[in-house]
Short mmCIF file of C-alpha atoms in Angstrom, two decimals:
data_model
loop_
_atom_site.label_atom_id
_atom_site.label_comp_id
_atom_site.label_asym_id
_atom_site.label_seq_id
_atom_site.Cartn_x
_atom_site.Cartn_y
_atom_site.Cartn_z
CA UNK A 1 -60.00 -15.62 48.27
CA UNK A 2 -62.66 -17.00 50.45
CA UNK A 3 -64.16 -14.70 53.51
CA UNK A 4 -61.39 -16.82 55.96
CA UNK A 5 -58.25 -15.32 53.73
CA UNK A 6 -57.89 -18.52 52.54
CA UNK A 7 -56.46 -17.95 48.34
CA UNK A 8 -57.62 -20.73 45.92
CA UNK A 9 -54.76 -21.31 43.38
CA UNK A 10 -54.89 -23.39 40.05
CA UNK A 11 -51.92 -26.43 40.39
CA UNK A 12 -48.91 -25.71 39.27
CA UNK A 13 -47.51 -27.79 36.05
CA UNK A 14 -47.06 -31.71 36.20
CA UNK A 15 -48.78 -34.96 35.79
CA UNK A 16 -51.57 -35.63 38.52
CA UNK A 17 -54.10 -38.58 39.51
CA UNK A 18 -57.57 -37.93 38.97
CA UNK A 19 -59.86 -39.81 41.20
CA UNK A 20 -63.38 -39.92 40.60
CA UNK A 21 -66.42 -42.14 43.11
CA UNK A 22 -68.78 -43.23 41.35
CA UNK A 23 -72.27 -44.83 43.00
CA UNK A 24 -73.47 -47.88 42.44
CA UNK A 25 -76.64 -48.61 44.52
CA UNK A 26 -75.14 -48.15 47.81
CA UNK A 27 -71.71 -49.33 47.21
CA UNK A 28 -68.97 -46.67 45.74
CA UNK A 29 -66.10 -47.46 43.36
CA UNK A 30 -63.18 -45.25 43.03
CA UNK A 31 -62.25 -44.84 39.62
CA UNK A 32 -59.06 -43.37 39.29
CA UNK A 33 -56.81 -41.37 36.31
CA UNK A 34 -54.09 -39.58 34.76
CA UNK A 35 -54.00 -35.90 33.89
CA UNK A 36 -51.57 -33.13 33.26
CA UNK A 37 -51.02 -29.76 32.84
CA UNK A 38 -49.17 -28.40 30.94
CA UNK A 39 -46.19 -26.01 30.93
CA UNK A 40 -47.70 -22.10 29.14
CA UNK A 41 -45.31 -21.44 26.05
CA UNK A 42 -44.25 -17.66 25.59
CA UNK A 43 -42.85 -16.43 22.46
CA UNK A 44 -40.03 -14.20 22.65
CA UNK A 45 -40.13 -11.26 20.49
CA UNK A 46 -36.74 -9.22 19.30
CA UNK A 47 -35.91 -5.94 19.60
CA UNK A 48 -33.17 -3.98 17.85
CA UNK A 49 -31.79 -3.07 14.15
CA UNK A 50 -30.98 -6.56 13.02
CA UNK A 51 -28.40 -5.18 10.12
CA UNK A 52 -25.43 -5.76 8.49
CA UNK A 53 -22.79 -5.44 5.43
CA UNK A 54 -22.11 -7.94 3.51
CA UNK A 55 -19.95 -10.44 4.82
CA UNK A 56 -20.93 -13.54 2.04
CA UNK A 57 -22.17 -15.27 5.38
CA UNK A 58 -25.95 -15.66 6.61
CA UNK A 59 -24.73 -14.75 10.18
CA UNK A 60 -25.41 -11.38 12.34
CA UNK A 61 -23.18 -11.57 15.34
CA UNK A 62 -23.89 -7.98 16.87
CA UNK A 63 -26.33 -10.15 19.45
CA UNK A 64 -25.76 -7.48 22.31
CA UNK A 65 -27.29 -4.98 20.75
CA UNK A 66 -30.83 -6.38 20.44
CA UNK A 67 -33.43 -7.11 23.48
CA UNK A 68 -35.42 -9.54 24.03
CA UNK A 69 -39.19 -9.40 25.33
CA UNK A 70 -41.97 -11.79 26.52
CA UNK A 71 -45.59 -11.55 26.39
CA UNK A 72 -46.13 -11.58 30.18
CA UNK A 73 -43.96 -8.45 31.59
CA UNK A 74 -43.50 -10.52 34.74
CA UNK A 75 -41.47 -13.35 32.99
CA UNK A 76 -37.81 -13.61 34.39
CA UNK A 77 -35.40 -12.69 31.21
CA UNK A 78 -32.56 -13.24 32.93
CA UNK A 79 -32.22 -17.11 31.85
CA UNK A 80 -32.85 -16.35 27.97
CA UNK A 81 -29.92 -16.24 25.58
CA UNK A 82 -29.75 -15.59 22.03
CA UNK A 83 -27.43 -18.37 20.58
CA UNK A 84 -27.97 -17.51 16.76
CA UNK A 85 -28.86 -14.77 14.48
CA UNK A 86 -29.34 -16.07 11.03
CA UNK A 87 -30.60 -14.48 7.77
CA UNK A 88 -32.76 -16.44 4.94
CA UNK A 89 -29.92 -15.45 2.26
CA UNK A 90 -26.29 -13.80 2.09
CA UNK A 91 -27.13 -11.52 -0.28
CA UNK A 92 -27.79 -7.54 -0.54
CA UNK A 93 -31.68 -6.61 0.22
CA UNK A 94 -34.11 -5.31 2.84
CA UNK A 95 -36.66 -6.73 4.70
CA UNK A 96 -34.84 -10.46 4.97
CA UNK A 97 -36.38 -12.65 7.35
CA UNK A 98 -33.97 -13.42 10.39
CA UNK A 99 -34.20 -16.25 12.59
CA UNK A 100 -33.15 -15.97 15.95
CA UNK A 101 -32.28 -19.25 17.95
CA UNK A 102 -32.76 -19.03 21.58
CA UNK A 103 -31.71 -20.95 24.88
CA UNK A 104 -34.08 -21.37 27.97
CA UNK A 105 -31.67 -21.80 31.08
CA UNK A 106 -34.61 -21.18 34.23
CA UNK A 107 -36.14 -23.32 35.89
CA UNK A 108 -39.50 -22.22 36.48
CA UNK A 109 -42.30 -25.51 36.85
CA UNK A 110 -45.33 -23.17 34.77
CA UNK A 111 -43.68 -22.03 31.88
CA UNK A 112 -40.85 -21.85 28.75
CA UNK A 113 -40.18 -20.56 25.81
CA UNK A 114 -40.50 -20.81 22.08
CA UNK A 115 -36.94 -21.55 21.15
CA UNK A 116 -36.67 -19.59 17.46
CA UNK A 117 -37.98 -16.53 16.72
CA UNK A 118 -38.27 -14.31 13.85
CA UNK A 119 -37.59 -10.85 13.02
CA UNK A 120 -37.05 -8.79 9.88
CA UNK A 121 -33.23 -7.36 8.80
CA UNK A 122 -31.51 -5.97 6.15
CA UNK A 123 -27.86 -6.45 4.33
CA UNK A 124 -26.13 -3.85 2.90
CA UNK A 125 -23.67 -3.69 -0.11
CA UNK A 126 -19.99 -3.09 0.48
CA UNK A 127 -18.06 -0.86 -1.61
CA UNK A 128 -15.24 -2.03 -4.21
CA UNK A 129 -12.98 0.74 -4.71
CA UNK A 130 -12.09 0.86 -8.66
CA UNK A 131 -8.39 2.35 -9.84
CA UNK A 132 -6.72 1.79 -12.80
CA UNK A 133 -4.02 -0.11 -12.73
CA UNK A 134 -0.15 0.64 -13.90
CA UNK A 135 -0.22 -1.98 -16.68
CA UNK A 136 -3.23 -0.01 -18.43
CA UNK A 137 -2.04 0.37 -22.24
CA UNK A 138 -4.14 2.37 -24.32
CA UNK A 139 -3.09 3.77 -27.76
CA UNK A 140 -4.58 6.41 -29.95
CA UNK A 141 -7.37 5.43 -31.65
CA UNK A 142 -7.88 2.13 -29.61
CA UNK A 143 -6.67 0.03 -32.75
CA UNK A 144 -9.99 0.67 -34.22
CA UNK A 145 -11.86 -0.92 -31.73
CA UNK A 146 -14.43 0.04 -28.75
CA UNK A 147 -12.03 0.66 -25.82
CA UNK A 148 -11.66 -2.24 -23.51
CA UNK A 149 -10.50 -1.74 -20.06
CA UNK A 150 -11.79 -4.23 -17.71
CA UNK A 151 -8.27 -5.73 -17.48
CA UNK A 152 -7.04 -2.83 -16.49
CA UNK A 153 -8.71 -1.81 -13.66
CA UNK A 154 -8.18 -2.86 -10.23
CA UNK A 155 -10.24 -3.72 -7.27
CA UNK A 156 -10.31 -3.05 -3.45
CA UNK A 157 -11.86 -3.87 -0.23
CA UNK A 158 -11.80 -2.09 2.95
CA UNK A 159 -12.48 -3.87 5.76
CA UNK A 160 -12.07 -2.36 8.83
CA UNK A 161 -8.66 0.03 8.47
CA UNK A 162 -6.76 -2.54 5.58
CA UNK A 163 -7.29 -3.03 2.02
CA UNK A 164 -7.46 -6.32 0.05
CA UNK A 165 -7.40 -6.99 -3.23
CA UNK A 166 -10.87 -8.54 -5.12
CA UNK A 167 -10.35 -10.60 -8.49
CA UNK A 168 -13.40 -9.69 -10.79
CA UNK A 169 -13.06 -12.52 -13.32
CA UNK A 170 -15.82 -14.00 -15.45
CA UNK A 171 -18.67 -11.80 -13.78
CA UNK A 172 -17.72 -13.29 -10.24
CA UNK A 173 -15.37 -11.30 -7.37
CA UNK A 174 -12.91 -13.43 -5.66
CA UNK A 175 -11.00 -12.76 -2.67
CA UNK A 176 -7.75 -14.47 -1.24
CA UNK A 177 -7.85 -16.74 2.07
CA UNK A 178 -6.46 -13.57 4.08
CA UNK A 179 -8.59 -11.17 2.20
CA UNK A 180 -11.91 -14.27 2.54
CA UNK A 181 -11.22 -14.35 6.49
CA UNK A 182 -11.12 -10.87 7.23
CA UNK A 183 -14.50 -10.56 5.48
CA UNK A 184 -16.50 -13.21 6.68
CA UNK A 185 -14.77 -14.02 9.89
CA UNK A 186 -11.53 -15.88 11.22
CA UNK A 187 -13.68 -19.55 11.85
CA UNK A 188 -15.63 -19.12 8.11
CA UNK A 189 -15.57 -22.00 5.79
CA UNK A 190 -13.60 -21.44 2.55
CA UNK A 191 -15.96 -21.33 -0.48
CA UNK A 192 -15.77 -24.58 -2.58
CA UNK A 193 -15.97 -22.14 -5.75
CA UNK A 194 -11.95 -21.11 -6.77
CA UNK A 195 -10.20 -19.75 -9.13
CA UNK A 196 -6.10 -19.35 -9.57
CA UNK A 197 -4.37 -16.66 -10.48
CA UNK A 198 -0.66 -17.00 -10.85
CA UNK A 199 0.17 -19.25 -8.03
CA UNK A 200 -2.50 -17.64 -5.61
CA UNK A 201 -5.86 -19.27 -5.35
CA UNK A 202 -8.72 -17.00 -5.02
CA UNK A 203 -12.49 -17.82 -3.30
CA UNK A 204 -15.88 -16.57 -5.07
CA UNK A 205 -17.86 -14.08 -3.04
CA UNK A 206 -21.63 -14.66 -3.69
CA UNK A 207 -23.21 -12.86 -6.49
CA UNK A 208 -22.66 -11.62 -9.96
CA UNK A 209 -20.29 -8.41 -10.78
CA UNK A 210 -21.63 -6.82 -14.39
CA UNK A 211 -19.17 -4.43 -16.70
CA UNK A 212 -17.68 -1.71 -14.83
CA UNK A 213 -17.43 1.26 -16.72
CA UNK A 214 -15.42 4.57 -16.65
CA UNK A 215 -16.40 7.86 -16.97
CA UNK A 216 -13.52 9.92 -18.72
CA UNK A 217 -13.16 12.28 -21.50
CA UNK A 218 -10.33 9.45 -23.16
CA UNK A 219 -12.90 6.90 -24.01
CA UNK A 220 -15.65 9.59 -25.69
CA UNK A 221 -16.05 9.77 -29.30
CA UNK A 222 -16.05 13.67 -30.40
CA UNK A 223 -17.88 13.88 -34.23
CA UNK A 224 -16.97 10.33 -34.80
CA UNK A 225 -13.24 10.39 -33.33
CA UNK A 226 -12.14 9.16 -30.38
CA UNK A 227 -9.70 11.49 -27.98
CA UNK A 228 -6.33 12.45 -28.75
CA UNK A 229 -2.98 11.22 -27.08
CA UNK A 230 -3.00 12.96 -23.27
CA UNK A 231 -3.48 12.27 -20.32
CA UNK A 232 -7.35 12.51 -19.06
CA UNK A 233 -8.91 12.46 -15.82
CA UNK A 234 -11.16 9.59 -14.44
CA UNK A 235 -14.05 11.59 -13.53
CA UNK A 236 -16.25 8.22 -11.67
CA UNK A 237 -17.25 4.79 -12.10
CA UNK A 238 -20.66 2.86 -12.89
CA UNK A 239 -21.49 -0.22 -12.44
CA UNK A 240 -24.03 -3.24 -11.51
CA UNK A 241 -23.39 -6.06 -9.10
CA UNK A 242 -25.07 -7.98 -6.63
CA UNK A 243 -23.50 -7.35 -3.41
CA UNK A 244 -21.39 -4.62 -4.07
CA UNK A 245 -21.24 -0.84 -5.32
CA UNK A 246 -18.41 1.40 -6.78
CA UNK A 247 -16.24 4.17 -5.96
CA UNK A 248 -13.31 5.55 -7.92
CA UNK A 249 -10.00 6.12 -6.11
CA UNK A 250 -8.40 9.06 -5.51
CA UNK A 251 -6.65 10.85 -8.70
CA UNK A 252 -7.51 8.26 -11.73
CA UNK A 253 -6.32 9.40 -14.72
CA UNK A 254 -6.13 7.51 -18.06
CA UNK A 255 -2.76 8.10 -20.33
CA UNK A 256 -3.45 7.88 -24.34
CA UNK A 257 -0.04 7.28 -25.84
CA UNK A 258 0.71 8.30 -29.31
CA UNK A 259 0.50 5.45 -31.94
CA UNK A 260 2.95 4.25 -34.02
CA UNK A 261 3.27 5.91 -37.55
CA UNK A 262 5.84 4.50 -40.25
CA UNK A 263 6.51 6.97 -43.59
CA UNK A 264 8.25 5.28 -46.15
CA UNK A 265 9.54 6.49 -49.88
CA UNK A 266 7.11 4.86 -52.09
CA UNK A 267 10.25 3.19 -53.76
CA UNK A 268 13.19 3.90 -56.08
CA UNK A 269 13.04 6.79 -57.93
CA UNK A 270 15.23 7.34 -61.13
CA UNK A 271 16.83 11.27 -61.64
CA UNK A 272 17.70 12.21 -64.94
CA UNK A 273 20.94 14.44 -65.49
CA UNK A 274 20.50 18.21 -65.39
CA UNK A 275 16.77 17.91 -63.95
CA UNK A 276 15.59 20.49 -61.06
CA UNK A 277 16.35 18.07 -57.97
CA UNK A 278 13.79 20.30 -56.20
CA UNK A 279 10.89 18.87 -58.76
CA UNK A 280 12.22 15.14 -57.45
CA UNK A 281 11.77 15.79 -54.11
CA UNK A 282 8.26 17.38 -54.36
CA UNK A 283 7.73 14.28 -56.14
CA UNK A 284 9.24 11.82 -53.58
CA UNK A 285 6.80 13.80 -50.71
CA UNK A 286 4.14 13.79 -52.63
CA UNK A 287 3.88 9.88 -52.93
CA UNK A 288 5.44 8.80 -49.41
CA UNK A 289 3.56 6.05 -47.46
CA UNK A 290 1.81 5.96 -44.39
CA UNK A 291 1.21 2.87 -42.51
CA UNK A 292 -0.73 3.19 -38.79
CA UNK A 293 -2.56 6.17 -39.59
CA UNK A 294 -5.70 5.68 -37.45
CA UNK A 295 -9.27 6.64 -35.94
CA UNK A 296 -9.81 8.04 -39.63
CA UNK A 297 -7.41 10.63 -39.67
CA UNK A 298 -6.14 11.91 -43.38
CA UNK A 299 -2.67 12.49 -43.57
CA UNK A 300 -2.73 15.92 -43.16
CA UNK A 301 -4.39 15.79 -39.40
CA UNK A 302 -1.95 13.22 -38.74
CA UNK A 303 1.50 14.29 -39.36
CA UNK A 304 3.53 17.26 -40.96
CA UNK A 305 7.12 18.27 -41.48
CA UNK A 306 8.89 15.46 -43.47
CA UNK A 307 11.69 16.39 -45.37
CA UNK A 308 13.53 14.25 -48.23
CA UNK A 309 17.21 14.85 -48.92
CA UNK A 310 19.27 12.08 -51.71
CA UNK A 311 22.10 11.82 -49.79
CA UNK A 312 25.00 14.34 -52.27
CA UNK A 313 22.61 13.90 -55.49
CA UNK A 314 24.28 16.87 -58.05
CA UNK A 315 22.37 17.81 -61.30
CA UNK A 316 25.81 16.62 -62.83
CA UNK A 317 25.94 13.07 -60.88
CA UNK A 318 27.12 10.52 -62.76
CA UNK A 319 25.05 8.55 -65.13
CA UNK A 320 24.05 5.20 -63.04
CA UNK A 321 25.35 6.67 -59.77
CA UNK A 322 22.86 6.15 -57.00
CA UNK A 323 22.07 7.87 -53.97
CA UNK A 324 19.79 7.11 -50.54
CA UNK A 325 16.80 8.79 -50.03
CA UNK A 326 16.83 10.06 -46.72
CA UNK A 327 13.62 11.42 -44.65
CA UNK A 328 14.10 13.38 -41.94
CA UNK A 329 11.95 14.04 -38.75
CA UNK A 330 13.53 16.98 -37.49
CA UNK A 331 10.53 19.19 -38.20
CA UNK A 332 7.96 16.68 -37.40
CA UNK A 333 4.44 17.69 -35.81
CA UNK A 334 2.07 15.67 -34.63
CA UNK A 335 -0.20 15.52 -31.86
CA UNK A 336 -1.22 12.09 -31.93
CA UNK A 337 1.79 9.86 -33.66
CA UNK A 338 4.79 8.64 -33.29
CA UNK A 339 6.71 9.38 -36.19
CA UNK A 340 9.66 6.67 -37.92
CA UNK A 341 10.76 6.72 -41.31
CA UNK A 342 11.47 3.39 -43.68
CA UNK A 343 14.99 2.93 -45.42
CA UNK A 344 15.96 1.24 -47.91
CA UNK A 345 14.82 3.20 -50.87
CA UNK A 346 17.06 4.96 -53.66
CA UNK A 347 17.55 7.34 -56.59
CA UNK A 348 19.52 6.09 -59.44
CA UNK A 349 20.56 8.70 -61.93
CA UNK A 350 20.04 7.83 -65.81
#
């Protein structure tokens, strides 16, 4: 400002002709030229928690919650607008770069804006509920074999107040269209990557899904044996995965039926006339087969209480006479079989 209140000001933004007089002797030619100034670019930073759970898209959408801030305090905000939110991946993590895509709507002649800028977010994992499911079938002594109950077990998502069913098949989880949409949003592309199941087509969620495993007293070896027939409480679940982590359900428990245990005569057995019958059927128990006796057991832990009866065998029977031998269950005990008896087998008396 000059002593006359006159205030000197630099031109405002725009293309201008230069003019310039040069001397020559005592003549003057005007030169003349093009300059410009140029409009002052701001960046806009981003304010706000820029996080989310996992929705399998690269998309934040809670834009209302964040604020936006120039350089220069004075600068009018008012014609800024966010028109994207987008994070470098999909997947789980922290400290994911975001990049923010942003509008310019004001028409001042000095300045604009940057139209991207960057923050840092984070993604967080969603949780797949685990249960076992109804068509779980687990025998006594698990056929000999580690227990394997990944087809068993059942997953869920819980998004917003409903439930949806997740397909974990071949280290992958898969959701329906319904169960897809209401995860990653109502206008979301389907995933190229399907499965079927049935006649329903799943959609692969990003990431891998490792073993799940259970932690219950029914699948824990005790000196060398697995767990008896019962039922057993699901105590909680472990397990790895990308985008995800576990929780059991409510009131999991794991039912161990009894296996299947067949006792058969060892064959026909001949009685001679006049013989203590008593000494035959010690003999008859003594030799009796077992088939599905298992996780090791001896025949003593596994069942007790068969009884042998011929069927109206006399110690005066007739010579070449025969007679059924009979086993009976009545008395059975046993805390991990299910007891059935062969037929078939005789005595003939000589």
């Amino acid at each position: 400002e000059d002593g006359d209140g006159v205030v000197a000001r630099y031109a405002t933004a725009g293309k201008y002709t230069y003019l310039k007089e040069s001397a020559t002797g005592t003549a003057y030619t005007v030169i003349s030229a093009f300059g410009k100034i140029e409009k002052r670019v701001y960046e806009v930073t981003v304010e706000g928690t820029i996080s989310k759970q996992f929705d399998n898209t690269d998309v934040f959408s809670d834009t209302g919650s964040l604020t936006l801030k120039v350089e220069d305090e004075g600068i009018d905000l008012s014609g800024i607008t966010i028109t994207g939110v987008k994070f470098a991946t999909v997947n789980v993590g922290n400290d994911i770069t975001v990049v923010i895509t942003l509008s310019y709507t004001g028409d001042n002649p000095n300045y604009t804006i940057n139209e991207t800028a960057t923050a840092k977010g984070s993604i967080t994992a969603r949780t797949l509920t685990v249960s076992v499911g109804d068509g779980a079938d687990f025998v006594y002594g698990f056929g000999g074999n580690e227990p394997d109950y990944s087809s068993a077990l059942v997953y869920t998502l819980t998004i917003g107040e409903a439930a949806y069913d997740v397909a974990v098949i071949g280290g992958k989880a898969y959701m329906t269209e319904e169960g897809y949409k209401a995860l990653a949003g109502a206008d979301a592309a389907l995933p190229a990557d399907t499965t079927t199941v049935g006649d329903v087509t799943y959609y692969a969620l990003n990431g891998n899904v490792g073993a799940v495993t259970l932690n219950s007293d029914a699948f824990k070896k005790v000196n060398g044996k697995w767990a008896d027939a019962g039922s057993y409480a699901v105590k909680s679940v472990s397990g790895v995965a990308d985008n995800f982590v576990f929780a059991l359900a409510a009131d999991q428990n794991v039912e161990i039926k009894k296996a299947q245990l067949t006792v058969s005569a060892k064959g026909d057995y001949e009685y001679v006339i006049d013989a203590a019958i008593a000494d035959l059927e010690a003999l008859v128990l003594r030799e009796l087969v077992y088939s599905g006796i298992a996780n090791g057991d001896t025949v003593a832990a596994a069942v007790s209480g068969i009884t042998v009866s011929f069927g109206g065998l006399a110690v005066n029977s007739a010579p070449a006479s025969e007679f059924a031998i009979t086993l009976g269950t009545a008395n059975v005990v046993s805390k991990n079989y299910t007891v059935s008896v062969g037929e078939g087998n005789k005595v003939i008396v000589r």
